[in-house]
Amino acid sequence: MESGDLMFSFYSEVFEKIFYHLPWQDVSFLYSALQNAVGEDKGNCEKLFIFLDSQNADLNATQPLSYLNTLQLSYEVEWPVTIMLGSHLQNQYNEIFSFLLQIKCAKYLLDKLYSSKISCVKESRPAFKKRHAKVDLPRQQKIHGMYIIRMRLMFFVNGLHNYIMTRILHSFGLEIKEKLENSQTVDDMIVAHNEYLKSLHNRCLLDRRLTHLKQQIFQVLNLCYTFQQLWLRGVDNISLEKLQAVEHDFSKINNFLICCCNVQR
């Protein structure tokens, strides 16, 4: 996920379908998208596979982005690399991959709204008046409120994304690279890699002790999806109650996470 354009080419095709609420859980489509992304790297192209794990324990019907957990990557490792990168460790990498995928998807959905004006479905004047007869909030004020919600969500997601990608993935990547270069034996390399993966796993909130904190973050990410779908429906087709519900849920979770961070400090 830190490979820049390489993986962006893959997951942007998936996120584009999610943005427009199109079916994406098709193995042939996913395999084609992955091959298009890594096709130039002949050495790894033939060793990298993708499949769907429909029995994934992290699926949540109330959280659409949780279905990204079904995406699993598999890399065909040859001996002696299997000593360091067995199937068990690949499972842990897949958990990290799924976590990052949901963050990047939420960011993609919000970023794409920059190039998409709030939709407005044309209606006849009588129908428009009937629909909004009980709405006291002026239309322009509701539009302004939607832009504010989008900016609050983007501030949260961008901050989380930058922290994970720079303070964790990039920094830990430099550390493991240095440790591997300075390793004298295979055992030293195995220990260094295991410590790296354990630290990465914990920092991505995948430790069982951090499950509640992780779920709160996932709720915000799924709020991004909910808000993006509301945006596409158009301001004239969104009730004030739904906007207030999104803002209320986000504020509640955001305040909880701030309290958790202050306690840890």
Coordinates of C-alpha atoms in Angstrom, one line a residue:
M1 CA 0.0 0.0 0.0
E2 CA 3.1 2.2 0.3
S3 CA 4.0 1.5 -3.4
G4 CA 2.3 4.7 -4.6
D5 CA 1.1 4.6 -8.2
L6 CA 1.5 0.8 -8.3
M7 CA -1.3 0.0 -5.9
F8 CA -3.2 3.2 -6.6
S9 CA -3.9 1.9 -10.1
F10 CA -5.4 -1.2 -8.6
Y11 CA -7.5 0.1 -5.7
S12 CA -8.8 3.2 -7.6
E13 CA -10.6 0.9 -10.0
V14 CA -12.3 -0.8 -7.0
F15 CA -13.1 2.5 -5.3
E16 CA -14.5 4.0 -8.4
K17 CA -17.1 1.2 -8.5
I18 CA -17.9 1.7 -4.8
F19 CA -18.3 5.5 -5.4
Y20 CA -21.0 4.9 -7.9
H21 CA -22.5 2.0 -5.9
L22 CA -21.6 -0.6 -8.6
P23 CA -20.8 -4.3 -7.9
W24 CA -17.1 -4.8 -7.5
Q25 CA -16.8 -8.2 -5.7
D26 CA -16.0 -10.1 -8.9
V27 CA -12.8 -12.2 -8.9
S28 CA -12.2 -11.7 -12.7
F29 CA -12.5 -7.9 -12.4
L30 CA -10.2 -7.8 -9.3
Y31 CA -7.6 -10.1 -10.9
S32 CA -7.6 -8.0 -14.1
A33 CA -7.3 -4.7 -12.1
L34 CA -4.4 -6.2 -10.1
Q35 CA -2.6 -7.5 -13.2
N36 CA -3.0 -4.1 -14.9
A37 CA -1.3 -2.5 -11.8
V38 CA 1.6 -4.9 -11.4
G39 CA 1.9 -6.2 -15.0
E40 CA 5.1 -4.3 -15.7
D41 CA 6.8 -6.1 -12.8
K42 CA 7.2 -9.5 -14.4
G43 CA 9.1 -10.9 -11.5
N44 CA 6.2 -10.5 -9.0
C45 CA 3.2 -10.4 -11.4
E46 CA 3.1 -14.2 -11.8
K47 CA 3.5 -14.7 -8.0
L48 CA 0.8 -12.4 -6.8
F49 CA -2.8 -13.6 -6.5
I50 CA -6.1 -12.1 -5.2
F51 CA -9.2 -13.9 -3.9
L52 CA -12.4 -13.1 -2.0
D53 CA -12.8 -14.4 1.5
S54 CA -16.6 -14.4 1.9
Q55 CA -16.3 -16.0 5.4
N56 CA -14.2 -13.1 6.8
A57 CA -15.1 -12.6 10.5
D58 CA -14.8 -8.8 10.2
L59 CA -17.7 -8.4 7.8
N60 CA -20.4 -6.1 9.1
A61 CA -23.7 -5.7 7.2
T62 CA -24.1 -2.2 8.7
Q63 CA -20.7 -1.1 7.5
P64 CA -20.4 -1.2 3.7
L65 CA -16.7 -0.6 3.7
S66 CA -16.1 -3.7 5.9
Y67 CA -16.7 -5.8 2.7
L68 CA -13.2 -4.6 1.6
N69 CA -12.0 -7.2 4.2
T70 CA -13.0 -9.9 1.8
L71 CA -10.1 -8.8 -0.5
Q72 CA -7.1 -11.0 0.2
L73 CA -3.7 -11.1 -1.4
S74 CA -1.5 -14.1 -1.7
Y75 CA 2.1 -14.2 -2.7
E76 CA 3.9 -17.3 -3.9
V77 CA 7.1 -17.4 -1.8
E78 CA 10.0 -19.6 -2.7
W79 CA 12.4 -21.2 -0.2
P80 CA 14.3 -19.9 1.7
V81 CA 12.1 -16.8 1.9
T82 CA 9.3 -19.0 3.3
I83 CA 11.3 -19.1 6.5
M84 CA 10.5 -15.4 7.0
L85 CA 7.2 -15.0 5.1
G86 CA 5.0 -18.0 5.7
S87 CA 1.2 -18.2 5.3
H88 CA 0.6 -17.1 8.9
L89 CA 2.6 -13.9 8.4
Q90 CA 0.8 -13.3 5.1
N91 CA -2.5 -13.4 6.9
Q92 CA -1.3 -10.6 9.2
Y93 CA -0.2 -8.6 6.2
N94 CA -3.7 -9.1 4.8
E95 CA -5.2 -7.7 8.0
I96 CA -3.0 -4.6 7.6
F97 CA -3.9 -4.4 3.9
S98 CA -7.6 -4.4 4.7
F99 CA -7.2 -1.8 7.4
L100 CA -5.4 0.6 5.0
L101 CA -7.8 -0.2 2.2
Q102 CA -10.7 1.1 4.2
I103 CA -8.9 4.3 5.1
K104 CA -7.9 4.9 1.5
C105 CA -11.4 4.2 0.3
A106 CA -12.9 6.7 2.6
K107 CA -10.3 9.3 1.5
Y108 CA -11.0 8.5 -2.1
L109 CA -14.7 8.9 -1.8
L110 CA -14.4 12.3 -0.1
D111 CA -11.6 13.5 -2.4
K112 CA -13.8 12.7 -5.4
L113 CA -16.5 14.9 -4.1
Y114 CA -14.3 17.9 -4.8
S115 CA -14.9 17.4 -8.6
S116 CA -18.6 16.6 -8.0
K117 CA -21.0 19.3 -7.3
I118 CA -24.0 18.5 -5.0
S119 CA -26.4 16.8 -7.3
C120 CA -29.8 18.4 -7.9
V121 CA -32.6 16.5 -9.4
K122 CA -35.0 18.7 -11.3
E123 CA -38.6 18.6 -10.1
S124 CA -41.8 20.4 -11.0
R125 CA -42.4 23.4 -8.9
P126 CA -45.5 21.9 -7.1
A127 CA -43.6 18.7 -6.3
F128 CA -40.6 20.7 -5.0
K129 CA -42.9 22.7 -2.7
K130 CA -44.6 19.6 -1.4
R131 CA -41.4 17.9 -0.7
H132 CA -40.0 20.8 1.2
A133 CA -43.1 22.2 2.8
K134 CA -42.1 21.2 6.3
V135 CA -38.4 22.1 5.9
D136 CA -37.6 25.3 7.7
L137 CA -33.9 25.3 6.9
P138 CA -33.1 27.4 3.7
R139 CA -31.7 25.4 0.9
Q140 CA -28.4 27.3 0.7
Q141 CA -27.9 26.9 4.4
K142 CA -28.3 23.1 4.0
I143 CA -25.8 23.1 1.1
H144 CA -23.4 25.1 3.4
G145 CA -23.9 22.5 6.1
M146 CA -23.0 19.7 3.7
Y147 CA -19.7 21.4 2.8
I148 CA -18.9 21.8 6.5
I149 CA -19.6 18.1 7.2
R150 CA -17.4 17.1 4.2
M151 CA -14.5 19.2 5.5
R152 CA -14.8 17.8 9.0
L153 CA -14.8 14.3 7.7
M154 CA -11.9 15.0 5.3
F155 CA -9.9 16.6 8.2
F156 CA -10.3 13.4 10.2
V157 CA -9.6 11.0 7.4
N158 CA -6.6 12.9 6.0
G159 CA -5.0 13.2 9.4
L160 CA -5.5 9.4 10.0
H161 CA -4.2 8.6 6.5
N162 CA -1.1 10.8 6.8
Y163 CA -0.3 9.4 10.3
I164 CA -0.6 5.8 9.2
M165 CA 1.4 6.3 5.9
T166 CA 4.2 8.5 7.2
R167 CA 4.6 8.0 11.0
I168 CA 4.0 4.2 10.8
L169 CA 4.5 2.6 7.4
H170 CA 7.3 4.8 6.1
S171 CA 9.1 5.2 9.5
F172 CA 8.9 1.5 10.3
G173 CA 9.9 0.6 6.7
L174 CA 13.1 2.6 7.1
E175 CA 13.8 0.9 10.4
I176 CA 13.3 -2.7 9.2
K177 CA 15.4 -1.9 6.1
E178 CA 18.3 -0.8 8.3
K179 CA 17.9 -3.8 10.7
L180 CA 17.9 -6.3 7.8
E181 CA 21.0 -4.7 6.3
N182 CA 22.8 -5.0 9.6
S183 CA 21.7 -8.5 10.4
Q184 CA 24.5 -11.0 10.7
T185 CA 22.5 -14.2 10.6
V186 CA 19.1 -15.5 9.3
D187 CA 17.9 -15.6 12.9
D188 CA 18.6 -11.9 13.2
M189 CA 16.6 -11.2 10.1
I190 CA 13.7 -13.3 11.3
V191 CA 13.6 -11.6 14.7
A192 CA 13.8 -8.1 13.1
H193 CA 11.0 -8.9 10.7
N194 CA 8.7 -10.4 13.4
E195 CA 9.2 -7.3 15.6
Y196 CA 8.5 -5.1 12.6
L197 CA 5.3 -6.9 11.7
K198 CA 4.1 -7.0 15.4
S199 CA 4.7 -3.3 15.8
L200 CA 2.9 -2.6 12.5
H201 CA 0.0 -4.8 13.5
N202 CA -0.4 -3.1 16.9
R203 CA -0.1 0.5 15.5
C204 CA -2.8 -0.3 12.9
L205 CA -5.1 -1.1 15.9
L206 CA -5.3 -4.8 15.0
D207 CA -4.5 -5.9 18.5
R208 CA -7.5 -7.4 20.2
R209 CA -7.1 -5.0 23.1
L210 CA -7.7 -2.1 20.7
T211 CA -10.8 -3.6 19.0
H212 CA -13.2 -1.0 20.4
L213 CA -11.0 1.9 19.3
K214 CA -10.7 0.3 15.8
Q215 CA -14.4 -0.1 15.5
Q216 CA -15.0 3.6 16.3
I217 CA -12.6 4.6 13.6
F218 CA -14.3 2.2 11.2
Q219 CA -17.6 3.8 12.0
V220 CA -16.2 7.2 10.9
L221 CA -14.9 5.7 7.7
N222 CA -18.4 4.2 7.0
L223 CA -19.9 7.6 7.7
C224 CA -17.8 8.9 4.9
Y225 CA -19.4 6.4 2.6
T226 CA -22.9 7.2 3.9
F227 CA -22.3 11.0 3.4
Q228 CA -20.9 10.4 -0.1
Q229 CA -24.0 8.5 -1.1
L230 CA -26.2 11.3 0.3
W231 CA -24.1 13.9 -1.7
L232 CA -24.8 12.0 -4.9
R233 CA -28.5 11.9 -4.2
G234 CA -28.6 15.7 -4.3
V235 CA -29.4 18.4 -1.7
D236 CA -33.1 18.4 -2.7
N237 CA -33.4 14.7 -1.9
I238 CA -31.7 14.8 1.5
S239 CA -33.7 15.3 4.7
L240 CA -32.3 17.6 7.3
E241 CA -32.6 14.8 9.8
K242 CA -30.2 12.6 7.9
L243 CA -27.6 15.3 7.7
Q244 CA -28.0 16.0 11.4
A245 CA -27.7 12.3 12.2
V246 CA -24.4 12.1 10.2
E247 CA -23.0 15.1 12.0
H248 CA -24.2 13.9 15.4
D249 CA -22.6 10.5 15.0
F250 CA -19.3 11.9 13.8
S251 CA -19.1 14.4 16.6
K252 CA -19.9 11.7 19.2
I253 CA -17.2 9.4 17.9
N254 CA -14.7 12.2 17.3
N255 CA -15.1 13.4 21.0
F256 CA -14.6 9.8 22.2
L257 CA -11.4 9.4 20.2
I258 CA -10.1 12.8 21.4
C259 CA -10.7 11.6 25.0
C260 CA -8.9 8.4 24.4
C261 CA -5.9 10.2 22.9
N262 CA -5.8 12.6 25.9
V263 CA -5.9 9.7 28.4
Q264 CA -3.0 8.0 26.6
R265 CA -0.9 11.1 26.8

